[in-house]
Each structure stands twice: as structure tokens, then as C-alpha cells.
């Protein structure tokens, strides 16, 4: 399984010339990369321009609406994204949640994205305050439960759903989550996502899975210094990169830092059976 490195350009850059420059620099810089899959999520308005700059970089969008078409001024349909060549779509980013997006809306968006055969990248994460109060696991579990409600019986290709753990306090702050702490969250999310999504993967006693399981990504102040540790130490299957993806050289370094990725071997640990959930994960910030 190759790690997935997703660039979230957010509301940048301002001109098409900068977009082409950034995209082409990244494209050239990673052309020999074999062990990572790179996705770029530019603002909607640049998607078609980028689609024509052929490369092996995959395209993603930063959001979508939950209806396929109709009188919804200003919205973008998942079907439009699919037809434009997008493979991925970020849903529920904390910057959108801050603007009023609710779990109910996110739930509808995920259903619509999956129906359009897009791979949704669902972002979840606790705020700094919630973390201080020891509510990290509770918040993440609630977000997942609400965002993924009623999906299981409706849609059977749920394996394409990707979950990104993005602690809100780490986004754009330079204050990334320590890999050791992120690993605890990883183990928790692996267990919960397995329960909720009912993935078909099976696990050995070490928690190494065979078969396919949903990818879990880490995001929040990722840079070329810390990128590899989230994959190699914390076991995530990829990264969601914001600020650092706007600097071509830095982003290329991030991708190169995990290529080759020596220990990513379906290492999607499932904290089955409660033992890890109750003892290793329990603690000030991790009780649930
Ligand atoms: P950051 O953003 O890398 O700038 O912290 C990550 C994100 O918001 O997806």
C-alpha cells in the first residue's frame, strides 16, 4: 500500500500563472517517485486548468455539495467533480466546520461523494480546548458516528472512504501533534473506523491487517522534517498537507522523505478487543 500525500492548497494561489508554476514544479520534482501517491486539491476554479497539465498527480477538490444538480446557486456537484477528472474530495475540513458546516451536512456530502464514485477524505479533529479537557477520543468518535451515519447499509464501496485526523490546534500553527500522541489516536481511529465501516480487513495478533482497510491520514503542520514520522512511527497511511504544499520545494521534500517507504506494509493496526483501548490508550487526553 503506497502512502497517500494530499496537498490542500486551500484558497491559494491567487493567479493562474502561480498555479501553473506551482503545479509544474511539483510535477517535475516528484516524477521519479515510486512509493507514494500524490493528490493535489486546488480551489475549484483551477481544476480544469490543472487537469490539462497531464501528470501522474491525482486531482481532488476541497469540498462538494450533496445534490447532483439543480437550483443551488454557488454550489459544486460531486458529479461535476467526477466529470472533471477528480478522484478525491475533502469533506468536513475544520475550516469549513468553523463556517457553519454541521455533521449532518458532512454526512450528506459523504453519501453524495461516494455515490458519484469520488473518494471522500473526511477530516475530523478536536480543538485545543477539547484536548485540554481530555475529550479527544469522545469528540473524534462522535464526529465519525455522525458523519458516517446510515452509510453502511446504503453504499457498498465504503472502502474508498479516507479519514484524516487533523487536530484543529495543529492546523496552520506550526505546532504539530507529536507522532507518539498521533499514534494513540491512530490506534483509536483504526478501531472505531473498523467498527463503523465494517471493513473487510482481517488482523493478526500484532494488529497488522491483510486485505483492504480504510486509509487513515494525519494532517496539521506537516513539514519535511516531521512527515516521515507520521507514516513510519505512527502508522498512518498518508498525510494531508496544507501550508507546506504551497511551497513546491518543501512539498517535494515531504514526498521524497517517505519514498522509499520501508515499513508501510498494510500496517493498519486494529485495536481490537478493548485491551489497547482501555489500558494503553487510556490517559489524561485519551479516556473515552
Ligand atoms: P497545515 O494545514 O498543514 O497548514 O497545518 C493542514 C490542513 O488544514 O489540511
PDB file of C-alpha atoms and ligand atoms in Angstrom:
ATOM      1  CA  UNK A   1       0.000   0.000   0.000  1.00  0.00           C
ATOM      2  CA  UNK A   2       1.529   3.319  -1.063  1.00  0.00           C
ATOM      3  CA  UNK A   3       1.192   6.282   1.301  1.00  0.00           C
ATOM      4  CA  UNK A   4      -1.160   8.954   0.039  1.00  0.00           C
ATOM      5  CA  UNK A   5       0.159  12.517   0.203  1.00  0.00           C
ATOM      6  CA  UNK A   6      -2.632  15.038  -0.263  1.00  0.00           C
ATOM      7  CA  UNK A   7      -1.918  18.725  -0.865  1.00  0.00           C
ATOM      8  CA  UNK A   8      -4.689  21.033   0.294  1.00  0.00           C
ATOM      9  CA  UNK A   9      -3.985  24.380  -1.346  1.00  0.00           C
ATOM     10  CA  UNK A  10      -6.968  25.982   0.422  1.00  0.00           C
ATOM     11  CA  UNK A  11      -7.769  29.430  -1.062  1.00  0.00           C
ATOM     12  CA  UNK A  12      -4.397  29.757  -2.825  1.00  0.00           C
ATOM     13  CA  UNK A  13      -2.741  30.801  -5.141  1.00  0.00           C
ATOM     14  CA  UNK A  14      -4.371  33.976  -6.440  1.00  0.00           C
ATOM     15  CA  UNK A  15      -3.331  33.797 -10.121  1.00  0.00           C
ATOM     16  CA  UNK A  16      -3.427  31.058 -12.726  1.00  0.00           C
ATOM     17  CA  UNK A  17       0.217  31.751 -13.557  1.00  0.00           C
ATOM     18  CA  UNK A  18       1.183  30.894  -9.965  1.00  0.00           C
ATOM     19  CA  UNK A  19      -0.985  27.773 -10.077  1.00  0.00           C
ATOM     20  CA  UNK A  20       0.754  26.504 -13.211  1.00  0.00           C
ATOM     21  CA  UNK A  21       4.133  27.321 -11.799  1.00  0.00           C
ATOM     22  CA  UNK A  22       3.477  25.534  -8.509  1.00  0.00           C
ATOM     23  CA  UNK A  23       1.879  22.512 -10.153  1.00  0.00           C
ATOM     24  CA  UNK A  24       4.616  22.101 -12.771  1.00  0.00           C
ATOM     25  CA  UNK A  25       7.380  22.436 -10.185  1.00  0.00           C
ATOM     26  CA  UNK A  26       5.793  19.716  -8.040  1.00  0.00           C
ATOM     27  CA  UNK A  27       5.167  17.542 -11.081  1.00  0.00           C
ATOM     28  CA  UNK A  28       8.810  17.747 -12.167  1.00  0.00           C
ATOM     29  CA  UNK A  29      10.145  17.339  -8.648  1.00  0.00           C
ATOM     30  CA  UNK A  30       8.312  14.089  -7.969  1.00  0.00           C
ATOM     31  CA  UNK A  31       8.386  12.477 -11.381  1.00  0.00           C
ATOM     32  CA  UNK A  32      10.632   9.630 -10.210  1.00  0.00           C
ATOM     33  CA  UNK A  33       8.696   8.909  -7.051  1.00  0.00           C
ATOM     34  CA  UNK A  34       7.502   5.327  -6.956  1.00  0.00           C
ATOM     35  CA  UNK A  35       6.334   4.673  -3.436  1.00  0.00           C
ATOM     36  CA  UNK A  36       3.845   7.429  -2.795  1.00  0.00           C
ATOM     37  CA  UNK A  37       0.627   8.565  -4.417  1.00  0.00           C
ATOM     38  CA  UNK A  38       0.268  12.342  -4.661  1.00  0.00           C
ATOM     39  CA  UNK A  39      -3.055  14.183  -4.807  1.00  0.00           C
ATOM     40  CA  UNK A  40      -3.456  17.929  -5.281  1.00  0.00           C
ATOM     41  CA  UNK A  41      -6.632  19.684  -4.163  1.00  0.00           C
ATOM     42  CA  UNK A  42      -6.627  23.175  -5.690  1.00  0.00           C
ATOM     43  CA  UNK A  43      -9.510  25.667  -5.483  1.00  0.00           C
ATOM     44  CA  UNK A  44     -12.436  24.620  -7.737  1.00  0.00           C
ATOM     45  CA  UNK A  45     -11.702  27.325 -10.315  1.00  0.00           C
ATOM     46  CA  UNK A  46      -8.329  25.806 -11.209  1.00  0.00           C
ATOM     47  CA  UNK A  47      -9.403  22.173 -11.505  1.00  0.00           C
ATOM     48  CA  UNK A  48      -9.856  22.165 -15.252  1.00  0.00           C
ATOM     49  CA  UNK A  49      -6.633  24.077 -15.883  1.00  0.00           C
ATOM     50  CA  UNK A  50      -4.729  21.509 -13.871  1.00  0.00           C
ATOM     51  CA  UNK A  51      -6.498  18.605 -15.496  1.00  0.00           C
ATOM     52  CA  UNK A  52      -4.897  19.621 -18.793  1.00  0.00           C
ATOM     53  CA  UNK A  53      -1.387  19.738 -17.336  1.00  0.00           C
ATOM     54  CA  UNK A  54      -1.073  15.986 -17.683  1.00  0.00           C
ATOM     55  CA  UNK A  55       0.839  14.176 -14.967  1.00  0.00           C
ATOM     56  CA  UNK A  56       0.552  11.241 -12.624  1.00  0.00           C
ATOM     57  CA  UNK A  57      -0.630  13.522  -9.836  1.00  0.00           C
ATOM     58  CA  UNK A  58      -4.232  12.798  -8.897  1.00  0.00           C
ATOM     59  CA  UNK A  59      -6.801  15.558  -8.626  1.00  0.00           C
ATOM     60  CA  UNK A  60      -9.023  16.297  -5.670  1.00  0.00           C
ATOM     61  CA  UNK A  61     -11.458  19.034  -4.650  1.00  0.00           C
ATOM     62  CA  UNK A  62     -11.714  20.780  -1.290  1.00  0.00           C
ATOM     63  CA  UNK A  63     -15.462  20.372  -0.845  1.00  0.00           C
ATOM     64  CA  UNK A  64     -18.634  19.418  -2.692  1.00  0.00           C
ATOM     65  CA  UNK A  65     -22.391  19.797  -2.356  1.00  0.00           C
ATOM     66  CA  UNK A  66     -24.750  16.929  -1.547  1.00  0.00           C
ATOM     67  CA  UNK A  67     -27.049  17.222  -4.569  1.00  0.00           C
ATOM     68  CA  UNK A  68     -26.152  16.108  -8.076  1.00  0.00           C
ATOM     69  CA  UNK A  69     -27.600  19.110  -9.899  1.00  0.00           C
ATOM     70  CA  UNK A  70     -30.258  21.772  -9.722  1.00  0.00           C
ATOM     71  CA  UNK A  71     -31.062  25.193  -8.316  1.00  0.00           C
ATOM     72  CA  UNK A  72     -28.283  25.529  -5.741  1.00  0.00           C
ATOM     73  CA  UNK A  73     -26.542  28.794  -6.523  1.00  0.00           C
ATOM     74  CA  UNK A  74     -22.843  28.727  -5.850  1.00  0.00           C
ATOM     75  CA  UNK A  75     -22.595  25.019  -5.068  1.00  0.00           C
ATOM     76  CA  UNK A  76     -20.489  22.390  -6.842  1.00  0.00           C
ATOM     77  CA  UNK A  77     -21.855  18.928  -7.542  1.00  0.00           C
ATOM     78  CA  UNK A  78     -19.792  15.793  -6.902  1.00  0.00           C
ATOM     79  CA  UNK A  79     -20.814  14.659 -10.375  1.00  0.00           C
ATOM     80  CA  UNK A  80     -19.217  17.776 -11.860  1.00  0.00           C
ATOM     81  CA  UNK A  81     -16.032  16.991  -9.982  1.00  0.00           C
ATOM     82  CA  UNK A  82     -16.052  13.421 -11.195  1.00  0.00           C
ATOM     83  CA  UNK A  83     -16.614  14.525 -14.773  1.00  0.00           C
ATOM     84  CA  UNK A  84     -13.723  16.970 -14.496  1.00  0.00           C
ATOM     85  CA  UNK A  85     -11.355  14.176 -13.591  1.00  0.00           C
ATOM     86  CA  UNK A  86     -11.330  14.444  -9.814  1.00  0.00           C
ATOM     87  CA  UNK A  87     -10.777  11.243  -7.898  1.00  0.00           C
ATOM     88  CA  UNK A  88     -10.855  12.653  -4.351  1.00  0.00           C
ATOM     89  CA  UNK A  89     -12.798  15.245  -2.397  1.00  0.00           C
ATOM     90  CA  UNK A  90     -12.039  16.678   1.038  1.00  0.00           C
ATOM     91  CA  UNK A  91     -15.151  16.807   3.219  1.00  0.00           C
ATOM     92  CA  UNK A  92     -15.673  18.324   6.655  1.00  0.00           C
ATOM     93  CA  UNK A  93     -12.418  20.255   6.922  1.00  0.00           C
ATOM     94  CA  UNK A  94     -12.324  22.159  10.222  1.00  0.00           C
ATOM     95  CA  UNK A  95     -12.103  25.451   8.331  1.00  0.00           C
ATOM     96  CA  UNK A  96     -15.488  24.623   6.803  1.00  0.00           C
ATOM     97  CA  UNK A  97     -16.909  23.390  10.090  1.00  0.00           C
ATOM     98  CA  UNK A  98     -15.921  26.777  11.549  1.00  0.00           C
ATOM     99  CA  UNK A  99     -18.007  28.434   8.836  1.00  0.00           C
ATOM    100  CA  UNK A 100     -21.067  26.536   9.997  1.00  0.00           C
ATOM    101  CA  UNK A 101     -20.856  23.148   8.313  1.00  0.00           C
ATOM    102  CA  UNK A 102     -22.546  20.569  10.547  1.00  0.00           C
ATOM    103  CA  UNK A 103     -22.068  16.822  10.878  1.00  0.00           C
ATOM    104  CA  UNK A 104     -25.446  16.397   9.211  1.00  0.00           C
ATOM    105  CA  UNK A 105     -24.286  18.328   6.152  1.00  0.00           C
ATOM    106  CA  UNK A 106     -21.000  16.440   6.109  1.00  0.00           C
ATOM    107  CA  UNK A 107     -22.885  13.156   6.267  1.00  0.00           C
ATOM    108  CA  UNK A 108     -24.926  14.116   3.199  1.00  0.00           C
ATOM    109  CA  UNK A 109     -21.814  15.231   1.351  1.00  0.00           C
ATOM    110  CA  UNK A 110     -20.041  11.951   2.013  1.00  0.00           C
ATOM    111  CA  UNK A 111     -23.011   9.983   0.716  1.00  0.00           C
ATOM    112  CA  UNK A 112     -23.165  12.140  -2.411  1.00  0.00           C
ATOM    113  CA  UNK A 113     -19.422  11.906  -2.997  1.00  0.00           C
ATOM    114  CA  UNK A 114     -19.448   8.114  -2.666  1.00  0.00           C
ATOM    115  CA  UNK A 115     -22.435   7.853  -4.983  1.00  0.00           C
ATOM    116  CA  UNK A 116     -20.510   9.871  -7.568  1.00  0.00           C
ATOM    117  CA  UNK A 117     -17.620   7.402  -7.106  1.00  0.00           C
ATOM    118  CA  UNK A 118     -15.348  10.014  -5.601  1.00  0.00           C
ATOM    119  CA  UNK A 119     -13.087   9.075  -2.700  1.00  0.00           C
ATOM    120  CA  UNK A 120     -14.048  11.329   0.209  1.00  0.00           C
ATOM    121  CA  UNK A 121     -11.319  12.456   2.589  1.00  0.00           C
ATOM    122  CA  UNK A 122     -13.278  13.039   5.777  1.00  0.00           C
ATOM    123  CA  UNK A 123     -11.498  15.424   8.167  1.00  0.00           C
ATOM    124  CA  UNK A 124     -12.062  15.074  11.885  1.00  0.00           C
ATOM    125  CA  UNK A 125     -10.218  16.560  14.834  1.00  0.00           C
ATOM    126  CA  UNK A 126     -10.544  18.056  18.299  1.00  0.00           C
ATOM    127  CA  UNK A 127      -9.957  21.673  19.255  1.00  0.00           C
ATOM    128  CA  UNK A 128      -7.236  22.714  21.688  1.00  0.00           C
ATOM    129  CA  UNK A 129      -9.842  23.234  24.403  1.00  0.00           C
ATOM    130  CA  UNK A 130     -11.361  19.777  23.879  1.00  0.00           C
ATOM    131  CA  UNK A 131      -7.901  18.252  24.057  1.00  0.00           C
ATOM    132  CA  UNK A 132      -7.141  20.020  27.334  1.00  0.00           C
ATOM    133  CA  UNK A 133     -10.392  18.702  28.768  1.00  0.00           C
ATOM    134  CA  UNK A 134      -9.442  15.138  27.851  1.00  0.00           C
ATOM    135  CA  UNK A 135     -12.204  14.859  25.262  1.00  0.00           C
ATOM    136  CA  UNK A 136     -10.137  13.970  22.198  1.00  0.00           C
ATOM    137  CA  UNK A 137     -11.457  10.440  21.756  1.00  0.00           C
ATOM    138  CA  UNK A 138     -15.009  11.383  22.591  1.00  0.00           C
ATOM    139  CA  UNK A 139     -15.024  14.176  20.003  1.00  0.00           C
ATOM    140  CA  UNK A 140     -13.491  12.004  17.304  1.00  0.00           C
ATOM    141  CA  UNK A 141     -15.899   9.165  17.965  1.00  0.00           C
ATOM    142  CA  UNK A 142     -18.902  11.491  17.818  1.00  0.00           C
ATOM    143  CA  UNK A 143     -17.730  13.113  14.617  1.00  0.00           C
ATOM    144  CA  UNK A 144     -17.192   9.747  12.981  1.00  0.00           C
ATOM    145  CA  UNK A 145     -20.516   8.369  14.183  1.00  0.00           C
ATOM    146  CA  UNK A 146     -22.454  11.380  12.948  1.00  0.00           C
ATOM    147  CA  UNK A 147     -20.528  11.930   9.735  1.00  0.00           C
ATOM    148  CA  UNK A 148     -20.840   8.277   8.734  1.00  0.00           C
ATOM    149  CA  UNK A 149     -24.442   7.723   9.824  1.00  0.00           C
ATOM    150  CA  UNK A 150     -26.535   5.356   7.681  1.00  0.00           C
ATOM    151  CA  UNK A 151     -23.742   4.865   5.195  1.00  0.00           C
ATOM    152  CA  UNK A 152     -23.147   1.232   5.797  1.00  0.00           C
ATOM    153  CA  UNK A 153     -26.383  -0.198   4.535  1.00  0.00           C
ATOM    154  CA  UNK A 154     -26.622   2.172   1.574  1.00  0.00           C
ATOM    155  CA  UNK A 155     -23.279   2.120  -0.049  1.00  0.00           C
ATOM    156  CA  UNK A 156     -21.072  -0.801  -0.506  1.00  0.00           C
ATOM    157  CA  UNK A 157     -17.870   0.747  -1.798  1.00  0.00           C
ATOM    158  CA  UNK A 158     -17.152   2.367   1.528  1.00  0.00           C
ATOM    159  CA  UNK A 159     -13.594   1.170   1.425  1.00  0.00           C
ATOM    160  CA  UNK A 160     -12.710   4.173  -0.704  1.00  0.00           C
ATOM    161  CA  UNK A 161     -13.528   6.457   2.205  1.00  0.00           C
ATOM    162  CA  UNK A 162     -10.418   8.042   3.727  1.00  0.00           C
ATOM    163  CA  UNK A 163     -10.303   9.529   7.214  1.00  0.00           C
ATOM    164  CA  UNK A 164      -7.897  12.358   8.031  1.00  0.00           C
ATOM    165  CA  UNK A 165      -7.081  13.047  11.656  1.00  0.00           C
ATOM    166  CA  UNK A 166      -6.497  16.788  11.759  1.00  0.00           C
ATOM    167  CA  UNK A 167      -6.246  18.152  15.297  1.00  0.00           C
ATOM    168  CA  UNK A 168      -7.643  21.658  14.960  1.00  0.00           C
ATOM    169  CA  UNK A 169      -4.977  23.059  17.286  1.00  0.00           C
ATOM    170  CA  UNK A 170      -2.262  21.770  14.971  1.00  0.00           C
ATOM    171  CA  UNK A 171      -3.606  23.209  11.720  1.00  0.00           C
ATOM    172  CA  UNK A 172      -1.579  26.114  10.394  1.00  0.00           C
ATOM    173  CA  UNK A 173       0.058  26.704  13.786  1.00  0.00           C
ATOM    174  CA  UNK A 174       3.446  25.055  13.303  1.00  0.00           C
ATOM    175  CA  UNK A 175       2.541  23.111  16.434  1.00  0.00           C
ATOM    176  CA  UNK A 176       2.171  19.604  15.017  1.00  0.00           C
ATOM    177  CA  UNK A 177       0.897  16.667  17.036  1.00  0.00           C
ATOM    178  CA  UNK A 178       3.782  14.578  18.413  1.00  0.00           C
ATOM    179  CA  UNK A 179       3.968  11.282  16.469  1.00  0.00           C
ATOM    180  CA  UNK A 180       3.689   9.370  19.769  1.00  0.00           C
ATOM    181  CA  UNK A 181       0.443  11.139  20.594  1.00  0.00           C
ATOM    182  CA  UNK A 182      -0.767  10.811  16.994  1.00  0.00           C
ATOM    183  CA  UNK A 183      -0.138   7.085  17.139  1.00  0.00           C
ATOM    184  CA  UNK A 184      -2.514   6.700  20.076  1.00  0.00           C
ATOM    185  CA  UNK A 185      -5.170   8.481  18.076  1.00  0.00           C
ATOM    186  CA  UNK A 186      -4.342   6.341  15.062  1.00  0.00           C
ATOM    187  CA  UNK A 187      -4.951   3.152  17.034  1.00  0.00           C
ATOM    188  CA  UNK A 188      -8.203   4.513  18.380  1.00  0.00           C
ATOM    189  CA  UNK A 189      -9.427   5.586  14.936  1.00  0.00           C
ATOM    190  CA  UNK A 190      -8.451   2.277  13.436  1.00  0.00           C
ATOM    191  CA  UNK A 191     -10.637   0.511  15.960  1.00  0.00           C
ATOM    192  CA  UNK A 192     -13.611   2.871  15.653  1.00  0.00           C
ATOM    193  CA  UNK A 193     -13.492   3.084  11.886  1.00  0.00           C
ATOM    194  CA  UNK A 194     -13.375  -0.684  11.707  1.00  0.00           C
ATOM    195  CA  UNK A 195     -16.489  -0.895  13.886  1.00  0.00           C
ATOM    196  CA  UNK A 196     -18.360   1.796  11.982  1.00  0.00           C
ATOM    197  CA  UNK A 197     -17.355   0.992   8.457  1.00  0.00           C
ATOM    198  CA  UNK A 198     -17.238  -2.734   8.824  1.00  0.00           C
ATOM    199  CA  UNK A 199     -14.169  -3.071   6.646  1.00  0.00           C
ATOM    200  CA  UNK A 200     -13.344  -6.460   5.282  1.00  0.00           C
ATOM    201  CA  UNK A 201      -9.775  -6.475   6.515  1.00  0.00           C
ATOM    202  CA  UNK A 202      -8.631  -9.138   8.920  1.00  0.00           C
ATOM    203  CA  UNK A 203      -5.918  -8.714  11.532  1.00  0.00           C
ATOM    204  CA  UNK A 204      -3.223 -10.863  13.033  1.00  0.00           C
ATOM    205  CA  UNK A 205      -2.259 -10.802  16.692  1.00  0.00           C
ATOM    206  CA  UNK A 206       0.169  -7.932  16.081  1.00  0.00           C
ATOM    207  CA  UNK A 207      -2.631  -5.865  14.616  1.00  0.00           C
ATOM    208  CA  UNK A 208      -1.180  -5.947  11.113  1.00  0.00           C
ATOM    209  CA  UNK A 209      -4.007  -6.226   8.646  1.00  0.00           C
ATOM    210  CA  UNK A 210      -4.386  -8.141   5.463  1.00  0.00           C
ATOM    211  CA  UNK A 211      -6.970  -7.213   2.907  1.00  0.00           C
ATOM    212  CA  UNK A 212      -8.095  -3.677   2.471  1.00  0.00           C
ATOM    213  CA  UNK A 213      -8.961  -1.243   5.211  1.00  0.00           C
ATOM    214  CA  UNK A 214      -9.827   2.424   5.064  1.00  0.00           C
ATOM    215  CA  UNK A 215      -6.809   4.699   4.835  1.00  0.00           C
ATOM    216  CA  UNK A 216      -6.138   6.960   7.791  1.00  0.00           C
ATOM    217  CA  UNK A 217      -4.173  10.182   7.202  1.00  0.00           C
ATOM    218  CA  UNK A 218      -2.586  12.694   9.543  1.00  0.00           C
ATOM    219  CA  UNK A 219      -2.778  16.453   8.911  1.00  0.00           C
ATOM    220  CA  UNK A 220      -1.729  19.509  10.907  1.00  0.00           C
ATOM    221  CA  UNK A 221       1.543  21.408  10.425  1.00  0.00           C
ATOM    222  CA  UNK A 222       3.169  18.621   8.433  1.00  0.00           C
ATOM    223  CA  UNK A 223       6.581  19.590   7.063  1.00  0.00           C
ATOM    224  CA  UNK A 224       9.594  17.860   5.553  1.00  0.00           C
ATOM    225  CA  UNK A 225      11.095  17.276   8.999  1.00  0.00           C
ATOM    226  CA  UNK A 226       8.138  15.519  10.597  1.00  0.00           C
ATOM    227  CA  UNK A 227       6.335  13.942   7.594  1.00  0.00           C
ATOM    228  CA  UNK A 228       8.012  10.540   7.648  1.00  0.00           C
ATOM    229  CA  UNK A 229       7.399  10.023  11.362  1.00  0.00           C
ATOM    230  CA  UNK A 230       3.606  10.006  10.916  1.00  0.00           C
ATOM    231  CA  UNK A 231       3.907   7.183   8.422  1.00  0.00           C
ATOM    232  CA  UNK A 232       6.762   5.219   9.915  1.00  0.00           C
ATOM    233  CA  UNK A 233       6.206   5.724  13.649  1.00  0.00           C
ATOM    234  CA  UNK A 234       2.519   6.497  13.959  1.00  0.00           C
ATOM    235  CA  UNK A 235       1.475   4.078  11.177  1.00  0.00           C
ATOM    236  CA  UNK A 236      -0.780   6.468   9.239  1.00  0.00           C
ATOM    237  CA  UNK A 237      -1.276   5.595   5.580  1.00  0.00           C
ATOM    238  CA  UNK A 238      -0.731   9.143   4.383  1.00  0.00           C
ATOM    239  CA  UNK A 239      -0.718  12.874   5.058  1.00  0.00           C
ATOM    240  CA  UNK A 240      -2.875  15.909   4.428  1.00  0.00           C
ATOM    241  CA  UNK A 241      -0.588  18.873   3.892  1.00  0.00           C
ATOM    242  CA  UNK A 242      -1.774  22.488   3.921  1.00  0.00           C
ATOM    243  CA  UNK A 243       0.705  25.371   4.185  1.00  0.00           C
ATOM    244  CA  UNK A 244       3.763  23.334   3.228  1.00  0.00           C
ATOM    245  CA  UNK A 245       2.111  22.230  -0.025  1.00  0.00           C
ATOM    246  CA  UNK A 246       2.222  25.808  -1.336  1.00  0.00           C
ATOM    247  CA  UNK A 247       5.995  25.726  -1.377  1.00  0.00           C
ATOM    248  CA  UNK A 248       6.981  23.384  -4.214  1.00  0.00           C
ATOM    249  CA  UNK A 249      10.433  22.584  -2.835  1.00  0.00           C
ATOM    250  CA  UNK A 250       9.128  21.846   0.654  1.00  0.00           C
ATOM    251  CA  UNK A 251       6.306  19.703  -0.679  1.00  0.00           C
ATOM    252  CA  UNK A 252       8.699  17.750  -2.897  1.00  0.00           C
ATOM    253  CA  UNK A 253      10.905  17.160   0.156  1.00  0.00           C
ATOM    254  CA  UNK A 254       7.893  15.841   2.059  1.00  0.00           C
ATOM    255  CA  UNK A 255       7.065  13.384  -0.691  1.00  0.00           C
ATOM    256  CA  UNK A 256      10.699  12.324  -1.022  1.00  0.00           C
ATOM    257  CA  UNK A 257      11.038  11.859   2.721  1.00  0.00           C
ATOM    258  CA  UNK A 258       8.604   8.973   2.587  1.00  0.00           C
ATOM    259  CA  UNK A 259       9.930   7.466  -0.632  1.00  0.00           C
ATOM    260  CA  UNK A 260      11.019   4.770  -0.298  1.00  0.00           C
ATOM    261  CA  UNK A 261       8.623   3.950   2.497  1.00  0.00           C
ATOM    262  CA  UNK A 262      10.306   0.944   4.055  1.00  0.00           C
ATOM    263  CA  UNK A 263       7.798  -0.118   6.689  1.00  0.00           C
ATOM    264  CA  UNK A 264       4.404   0.721   5.318  1.00  0.00           C
ATOM    265  CA  UNK A 265       3.078  -2.797   4.803  1.00  0.00           C
ATOM    266  CA  UNK A 266      -0.642  -2.736   5.350  1.00  0.00           C
ATOM    267  CA  UNK A 267       0.185  -1.647   8.856  1.00  0.00           C
ATOM    268  CA  UNK A 268      -3.349  -0.658   9.663  1.00  0.00           C
ATOM    269  CA  UNK A 269      -3.434  -1.718  13.251  1.00  0.00           C
ATOM    270  CA  UNK A 270      -6.764  -2.566  14.737  1.00  0.00           C
ATOM    271  CA  UNK A 271      -7.025  -2.070  18.451  1.00  0.00           C
ATOM    272  CA  UNK A 272      -9.399  -4.983  18.694  1.00  0.00           C
ATOM    273  CA  UNK A 273     -10.672  -6.465  21.843  1.00  0.00           C
ATOM    274  CA  UNK A 274     -10.550  -3.437  24.066  1.00  0.00           C
ATOM    275  CA  UNK A 275      -7.180  -4.201  25.609  1.00  0.00           C
ATOM    276  CA  UNK A 276      -5.415  -1.343  23.906  1.00  0.00           C
ATOM    277  CA  UNK A 277      -8.467   0.850  24.007  1.00  0.00           C
ATOM    278  CA  UNK A 278      -8.724   0.562  27.750  1.00  0.00           C
ATOM    279  CA  UNK A 279      -5.195   0.376  29.010  1.00  0.00           C
ATOM    280  CA  UNK A 280      -2.620   1.642  26.549  1.00  0.00           C
ATOM    281  CA  UNK A 281      -4.815   4.384  25.256  1.00  0.00           C
ATOM    282  CA  UNK A 282      -6.371   5.473  28.497  1.00  0.00           C
ATOM    283  CA  UNK A 283      -4.839   8.583  29.981  1.00  0.00           C
ATOM    284  CA  UNK A 284      -5.328  12.228  30.533  1.00  0.00           C
ATOM    285  CA  UNK A 285      -6.110  13.037  26.943  1.00  0.00           C
ATOM    286  CA  UNK A 286      -7.372   9.703  25.788  1.00  0.00           C
ATOM    287  CA  UNK A 287     -10.126   8.484  28.021  1.00  0.00           C
ATOM    288  CA  UNK A 288     -13.269   7.652  26.109  1.00  0.00           C
TER     289      UNK A 288
HETATM  290  P1  LIG B   1      -1.473  22.818   7.631  1.00  0.00           P
HETATM  291  O1  LIG B   1      -2.960  22.516   7.170  1.00  0.00           O
HETATM  292  O2  LIG B   1      -0.589  21.766   7.019  1.00  0.00           O
HETATM  293  O3  LIG B   1      -1.171  24.198   7.103  1.00  0.00           O
HETATM  294  O4  LIG B   1      -1.440  22.767   9.107  1.00  0.00           O
HETATM  295  C1  LIG B   1      -3.445  21.210   7.093  1.00  0.00           C
HETATM  296  C2  LIG B   1      -4.882  21.234   6.673  1.00  0.00           C
HETATM  297  O5  LIG B   1      -5.603  22.164   7.040  1.00  0.00           O
HETATM  298  O6  LIG B   1      -5.350  20.334   5.954  1.00  0.00           O
END
